[in-house]
XYZ file of C-alpha atoms in Angstrom:
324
model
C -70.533 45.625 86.083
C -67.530 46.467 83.671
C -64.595 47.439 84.979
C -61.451 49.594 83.592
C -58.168 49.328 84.986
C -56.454 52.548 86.053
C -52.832 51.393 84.651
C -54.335 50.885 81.246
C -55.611 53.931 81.797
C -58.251 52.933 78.188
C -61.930 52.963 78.113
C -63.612 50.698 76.138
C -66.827 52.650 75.985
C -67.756 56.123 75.400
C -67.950 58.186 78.768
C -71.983 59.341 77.804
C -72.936 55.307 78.275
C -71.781 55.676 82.402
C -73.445 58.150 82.775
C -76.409 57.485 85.304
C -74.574 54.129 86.151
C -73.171 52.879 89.180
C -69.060 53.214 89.174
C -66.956 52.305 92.159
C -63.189 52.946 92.779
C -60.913 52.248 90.504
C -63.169 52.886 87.209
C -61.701 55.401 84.937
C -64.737 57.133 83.379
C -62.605 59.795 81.168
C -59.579 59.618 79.043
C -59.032 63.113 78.335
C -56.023 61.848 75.413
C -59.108 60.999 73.246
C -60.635 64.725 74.178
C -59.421 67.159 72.020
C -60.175 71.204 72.425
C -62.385 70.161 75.565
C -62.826 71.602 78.999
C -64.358 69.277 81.800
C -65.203 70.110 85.554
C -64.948 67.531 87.787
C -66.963 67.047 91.029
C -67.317 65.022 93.843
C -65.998 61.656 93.590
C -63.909 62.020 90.601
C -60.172 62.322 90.544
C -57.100 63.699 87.161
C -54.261 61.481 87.320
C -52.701 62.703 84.067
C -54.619 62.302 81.372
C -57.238 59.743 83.640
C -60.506 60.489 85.160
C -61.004 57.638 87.679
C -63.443 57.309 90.312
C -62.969 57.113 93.967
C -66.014 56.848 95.586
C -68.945 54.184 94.692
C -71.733 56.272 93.506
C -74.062 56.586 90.659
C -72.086 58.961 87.708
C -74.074 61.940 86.791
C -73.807 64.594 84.322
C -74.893 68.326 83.961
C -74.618 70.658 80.435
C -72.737 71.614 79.138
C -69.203 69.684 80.859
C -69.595 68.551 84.196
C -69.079 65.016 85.839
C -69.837 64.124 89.157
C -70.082 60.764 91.616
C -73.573 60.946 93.436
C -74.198 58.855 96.548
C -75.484 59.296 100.475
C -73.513 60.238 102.966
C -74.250 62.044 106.190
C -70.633 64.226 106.031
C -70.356 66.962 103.020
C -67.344 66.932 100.751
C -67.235 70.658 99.971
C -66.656 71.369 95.827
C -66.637 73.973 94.078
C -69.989 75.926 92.897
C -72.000 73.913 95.660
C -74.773 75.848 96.643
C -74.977 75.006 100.379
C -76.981 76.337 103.879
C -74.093 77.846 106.253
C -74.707 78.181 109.782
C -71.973 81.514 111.017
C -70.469 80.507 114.204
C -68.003 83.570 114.381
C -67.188 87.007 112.965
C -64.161 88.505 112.078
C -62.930 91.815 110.787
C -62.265 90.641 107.517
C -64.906 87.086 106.815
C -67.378 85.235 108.673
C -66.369 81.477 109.947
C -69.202 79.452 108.345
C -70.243 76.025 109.436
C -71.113 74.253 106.285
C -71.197 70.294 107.807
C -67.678 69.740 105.885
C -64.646 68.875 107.509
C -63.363 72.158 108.707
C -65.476 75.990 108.674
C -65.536 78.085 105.614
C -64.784 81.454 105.206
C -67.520 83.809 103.881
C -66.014 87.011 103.179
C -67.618 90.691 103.770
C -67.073 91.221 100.596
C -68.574 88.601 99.246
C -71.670 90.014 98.529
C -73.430 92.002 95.839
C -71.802 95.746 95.912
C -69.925 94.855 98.967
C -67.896 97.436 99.987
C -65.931 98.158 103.339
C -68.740 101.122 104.099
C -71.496 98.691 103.988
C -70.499 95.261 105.760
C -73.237 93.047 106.424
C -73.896 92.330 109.689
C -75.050 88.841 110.516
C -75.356 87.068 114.300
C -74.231 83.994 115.510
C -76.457 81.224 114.532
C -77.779 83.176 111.344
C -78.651 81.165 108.056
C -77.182 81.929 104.839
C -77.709 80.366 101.167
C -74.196 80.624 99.788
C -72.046 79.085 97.160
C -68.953 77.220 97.082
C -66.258 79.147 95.574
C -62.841 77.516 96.466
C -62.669 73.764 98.093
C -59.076 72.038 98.614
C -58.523 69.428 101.199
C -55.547 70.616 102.522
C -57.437 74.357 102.947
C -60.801 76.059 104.317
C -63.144 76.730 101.859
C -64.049 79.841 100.663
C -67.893 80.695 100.070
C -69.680 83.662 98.275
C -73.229 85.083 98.652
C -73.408 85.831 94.435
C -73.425 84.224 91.555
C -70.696 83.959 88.906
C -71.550 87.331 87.608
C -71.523 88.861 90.978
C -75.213 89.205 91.759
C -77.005 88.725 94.510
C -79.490 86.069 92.595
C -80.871 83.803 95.558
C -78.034 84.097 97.772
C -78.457 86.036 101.094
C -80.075 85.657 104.898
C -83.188 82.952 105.514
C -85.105 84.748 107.877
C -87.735 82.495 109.830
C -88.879 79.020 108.767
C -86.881 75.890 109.128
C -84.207 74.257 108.934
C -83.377 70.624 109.080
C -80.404 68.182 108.457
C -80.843 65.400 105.385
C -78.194 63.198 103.672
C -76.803 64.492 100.883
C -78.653 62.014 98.541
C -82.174 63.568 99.903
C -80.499 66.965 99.384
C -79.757 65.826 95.439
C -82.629 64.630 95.219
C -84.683 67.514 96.114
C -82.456 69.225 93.329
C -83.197 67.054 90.375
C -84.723 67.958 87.446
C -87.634 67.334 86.783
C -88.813 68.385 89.891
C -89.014 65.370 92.498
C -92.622 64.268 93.433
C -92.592 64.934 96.201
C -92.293 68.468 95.940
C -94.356 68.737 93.524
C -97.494 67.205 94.930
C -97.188 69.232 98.233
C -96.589 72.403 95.766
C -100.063 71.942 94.440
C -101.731 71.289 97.819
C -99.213 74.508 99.789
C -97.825 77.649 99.611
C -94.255 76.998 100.652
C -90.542 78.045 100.261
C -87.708 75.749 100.007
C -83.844 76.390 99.976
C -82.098 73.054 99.312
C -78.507 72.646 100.163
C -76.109 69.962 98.577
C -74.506 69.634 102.262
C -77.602 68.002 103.169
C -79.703 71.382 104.888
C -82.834 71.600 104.375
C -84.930 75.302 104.715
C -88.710 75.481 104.435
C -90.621 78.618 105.277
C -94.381 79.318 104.708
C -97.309 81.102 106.104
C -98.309 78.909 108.843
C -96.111 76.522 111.432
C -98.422 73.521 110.389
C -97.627 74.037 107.012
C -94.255 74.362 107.521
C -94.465 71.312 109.440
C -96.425 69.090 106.534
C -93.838 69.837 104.389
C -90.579 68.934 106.402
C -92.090 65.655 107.350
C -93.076 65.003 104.025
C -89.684 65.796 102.735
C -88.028 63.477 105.670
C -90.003 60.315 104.844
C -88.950 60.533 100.898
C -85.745 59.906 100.902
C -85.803 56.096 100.292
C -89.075 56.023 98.626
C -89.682 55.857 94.759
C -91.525 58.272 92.629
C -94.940 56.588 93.188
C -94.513 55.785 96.855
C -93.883 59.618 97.183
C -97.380 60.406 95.553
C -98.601 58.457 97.397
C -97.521 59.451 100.624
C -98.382 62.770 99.970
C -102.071 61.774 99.165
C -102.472 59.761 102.308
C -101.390 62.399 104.452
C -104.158 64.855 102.830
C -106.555 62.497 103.244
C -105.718 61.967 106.899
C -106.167 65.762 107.022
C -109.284 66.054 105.169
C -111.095 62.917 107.070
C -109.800 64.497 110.466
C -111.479 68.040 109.280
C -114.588 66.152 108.053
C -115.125 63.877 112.055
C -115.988 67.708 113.021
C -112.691 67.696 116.059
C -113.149 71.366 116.560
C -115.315 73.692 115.134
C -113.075 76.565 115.748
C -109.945 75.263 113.678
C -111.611 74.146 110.457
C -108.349 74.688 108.682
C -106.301 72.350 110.958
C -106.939 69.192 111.736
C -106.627 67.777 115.122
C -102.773 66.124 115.187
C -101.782 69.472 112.611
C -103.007 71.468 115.809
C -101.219 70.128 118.181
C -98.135 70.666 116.278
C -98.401 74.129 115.989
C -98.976 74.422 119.391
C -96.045 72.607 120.442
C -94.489 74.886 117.621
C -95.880 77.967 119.593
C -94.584 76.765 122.673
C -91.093 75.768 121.884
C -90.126 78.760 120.021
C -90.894 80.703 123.450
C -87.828 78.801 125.311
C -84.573 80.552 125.051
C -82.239 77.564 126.458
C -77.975 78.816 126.367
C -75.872 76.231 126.027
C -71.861 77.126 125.906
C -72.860 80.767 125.888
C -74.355 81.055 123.177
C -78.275 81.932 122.554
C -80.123 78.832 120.463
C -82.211 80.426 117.568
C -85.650 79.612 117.078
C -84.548 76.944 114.269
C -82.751 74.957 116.585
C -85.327 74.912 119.312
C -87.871 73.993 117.016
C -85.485 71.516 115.811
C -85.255 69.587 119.002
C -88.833 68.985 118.896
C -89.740 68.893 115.348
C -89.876 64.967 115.024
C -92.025 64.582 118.423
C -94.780 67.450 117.071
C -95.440 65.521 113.784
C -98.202 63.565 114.063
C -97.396 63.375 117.462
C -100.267 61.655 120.087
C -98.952 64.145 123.016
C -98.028 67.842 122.973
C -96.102 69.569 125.610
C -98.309 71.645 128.061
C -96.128 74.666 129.702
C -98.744 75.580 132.173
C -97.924 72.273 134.040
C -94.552 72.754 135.876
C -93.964 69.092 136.660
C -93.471 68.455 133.353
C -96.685 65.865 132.570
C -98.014 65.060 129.578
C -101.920 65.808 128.096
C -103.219 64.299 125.546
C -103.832 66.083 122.918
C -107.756 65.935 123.140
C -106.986 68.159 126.050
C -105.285 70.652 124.092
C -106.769 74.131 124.607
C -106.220 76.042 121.113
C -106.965 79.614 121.300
């Protein structure tokens, strides 16, 4: 791989050429002395010294219409930047913002009236532990970013409360994924299988919702065993795990649940029974997201499913699984 030095501060090719190519530290991908009557928005990875764009993260360079440049890689911790659409988790309110945990390095402030029409007579009211779909308005290092539940023009658009469903943690490269265009496979093949909702967040948070738990289930799995799989394997994946489904429903396990198979069953169940539990740790009451969190990778495809009826805590099988 070519690489420029930052004190010549030159590029000897045309920006558009790195664009989808891997860069690491230390590679200036811009020389804004050459760009004349041009505005540019930098994003993650990227940093001005002058009139240099250099890199300072390894990553692959991307590139969104009309002006945008960005480092993308995979990391478990979130870099907030600006116009980020994100999942926030509110840990606090105030009189005047909400204290938003957004996975970055400090919380963000979201505030009340940051919202479509928000006025001081109509202040939304949102509990601790509530998900929100908001977007990244201000981001310094040295300063707690500030989020927004609109758009640039000030509407509402998709921003707002996720009621029910689920939410789960990714890397930000799943999260990017997710958010590429065209639409990854993965997603697609489950869209023309289920009826589902997603809310993606570049943060790495994750939101399905859909009619059923199992679906909601099939979908998050699906979505979890993607990341470091290519377009094909992904189809592929997604047809197995039908077929599973559809060969289980065939062998006749219950008569009763001819929509579910036998190990989609069990899940909900578990589902059913963990969303009952109202554990308090530190004072503070665990939504239904998180408990179902804290089980969510045992109930997937799992052999065993949690009975509550049996208070020492044993395990059945889940051929012993009573579904009503």
């Amino acid at each position: 791989m070519t690489t420029w030095g930052l004190m010549e501060g030159k590029l000897s090719v045309s920006p558009a050429s790195l664009v989808d190519q891997l860069v690491v530290p230390g590679d200036v991908v811009l020389d804004l002395s050459s760009m004349v009557n041009q505005t540019i928005k930098l994003g993650g990875g990227l940093y001005q010294d002058n009139d240099v764009i250099f890199v300072i993260k390894a990553g692959k360079l991307r590139f969104s219409k009309p002006n945008k440049y960005w480092v993308e890689s995979s990391h478990k911790r979130y870099v907030p930047c600006v116009e980020d659409r994100v999942l926030g988790i509110v840990v606090d309110c105030k009189a005047d913002n909400f204290l938003v945990d957004i996975k970055g390095p400090s919380l963000a402030f979201l505030p009340v009236l940051a919202f479509e029409g928000g006025t001081r007579r109509n202040i939304p009211k949102f509990e601790v532990g509530a998900l929100l779909y908001v977007r990244v308005v201000k981001a310094n290092p040295s300063m707690n970013p500030e989020l927004s539940c609109t758009d640039a023009s000030g509407k509402a658009a998709e921003f707002g409360l996720l009621k029910d469903g689920y939410m789960f943690e990714s890397s930000t490269g799943l999260s990017r994924m997710l958010l590429s265009s065209p639409t990854c496979p993965v997603l697609e093949d489950l869209g023309k299988k289920l009826s589902f909702e997603i809310a993606v967040g570049l943060n790495g948070r994750v939101w399905v919702n859909a009619d059923s738990p199992s679906s909601i289930v099939i979908v998050a799995k699906a979505i979890m065993n993607s990341e470091f799989l290519s377009g094909a394997q992904q189809r592929n994946m997604v047809k197995k795990l039908f077929d599973k489904i559809q060969s289980s429903r065939a062998d006749g396990v219950d008569s009763r649940e001819e929509k579910d198979s036998l190990f989609l069953r069990a899940s909900v169940y578990l589902f059913e029974i963990v969303v009952l539990l109202c554990p308090v740790s530190k004072g503070r009451r665990i939504t239904d997201e998180m408990r179902l969190k804290l089980r969510i990778n045992e109930c997937c495809f799992a052999d065993h499913v949690y009975n509550p009826t049996t208070k020492d805590g044993r395990f059945l099988t889940s051929s012993q699984v009573q579904v009503t």
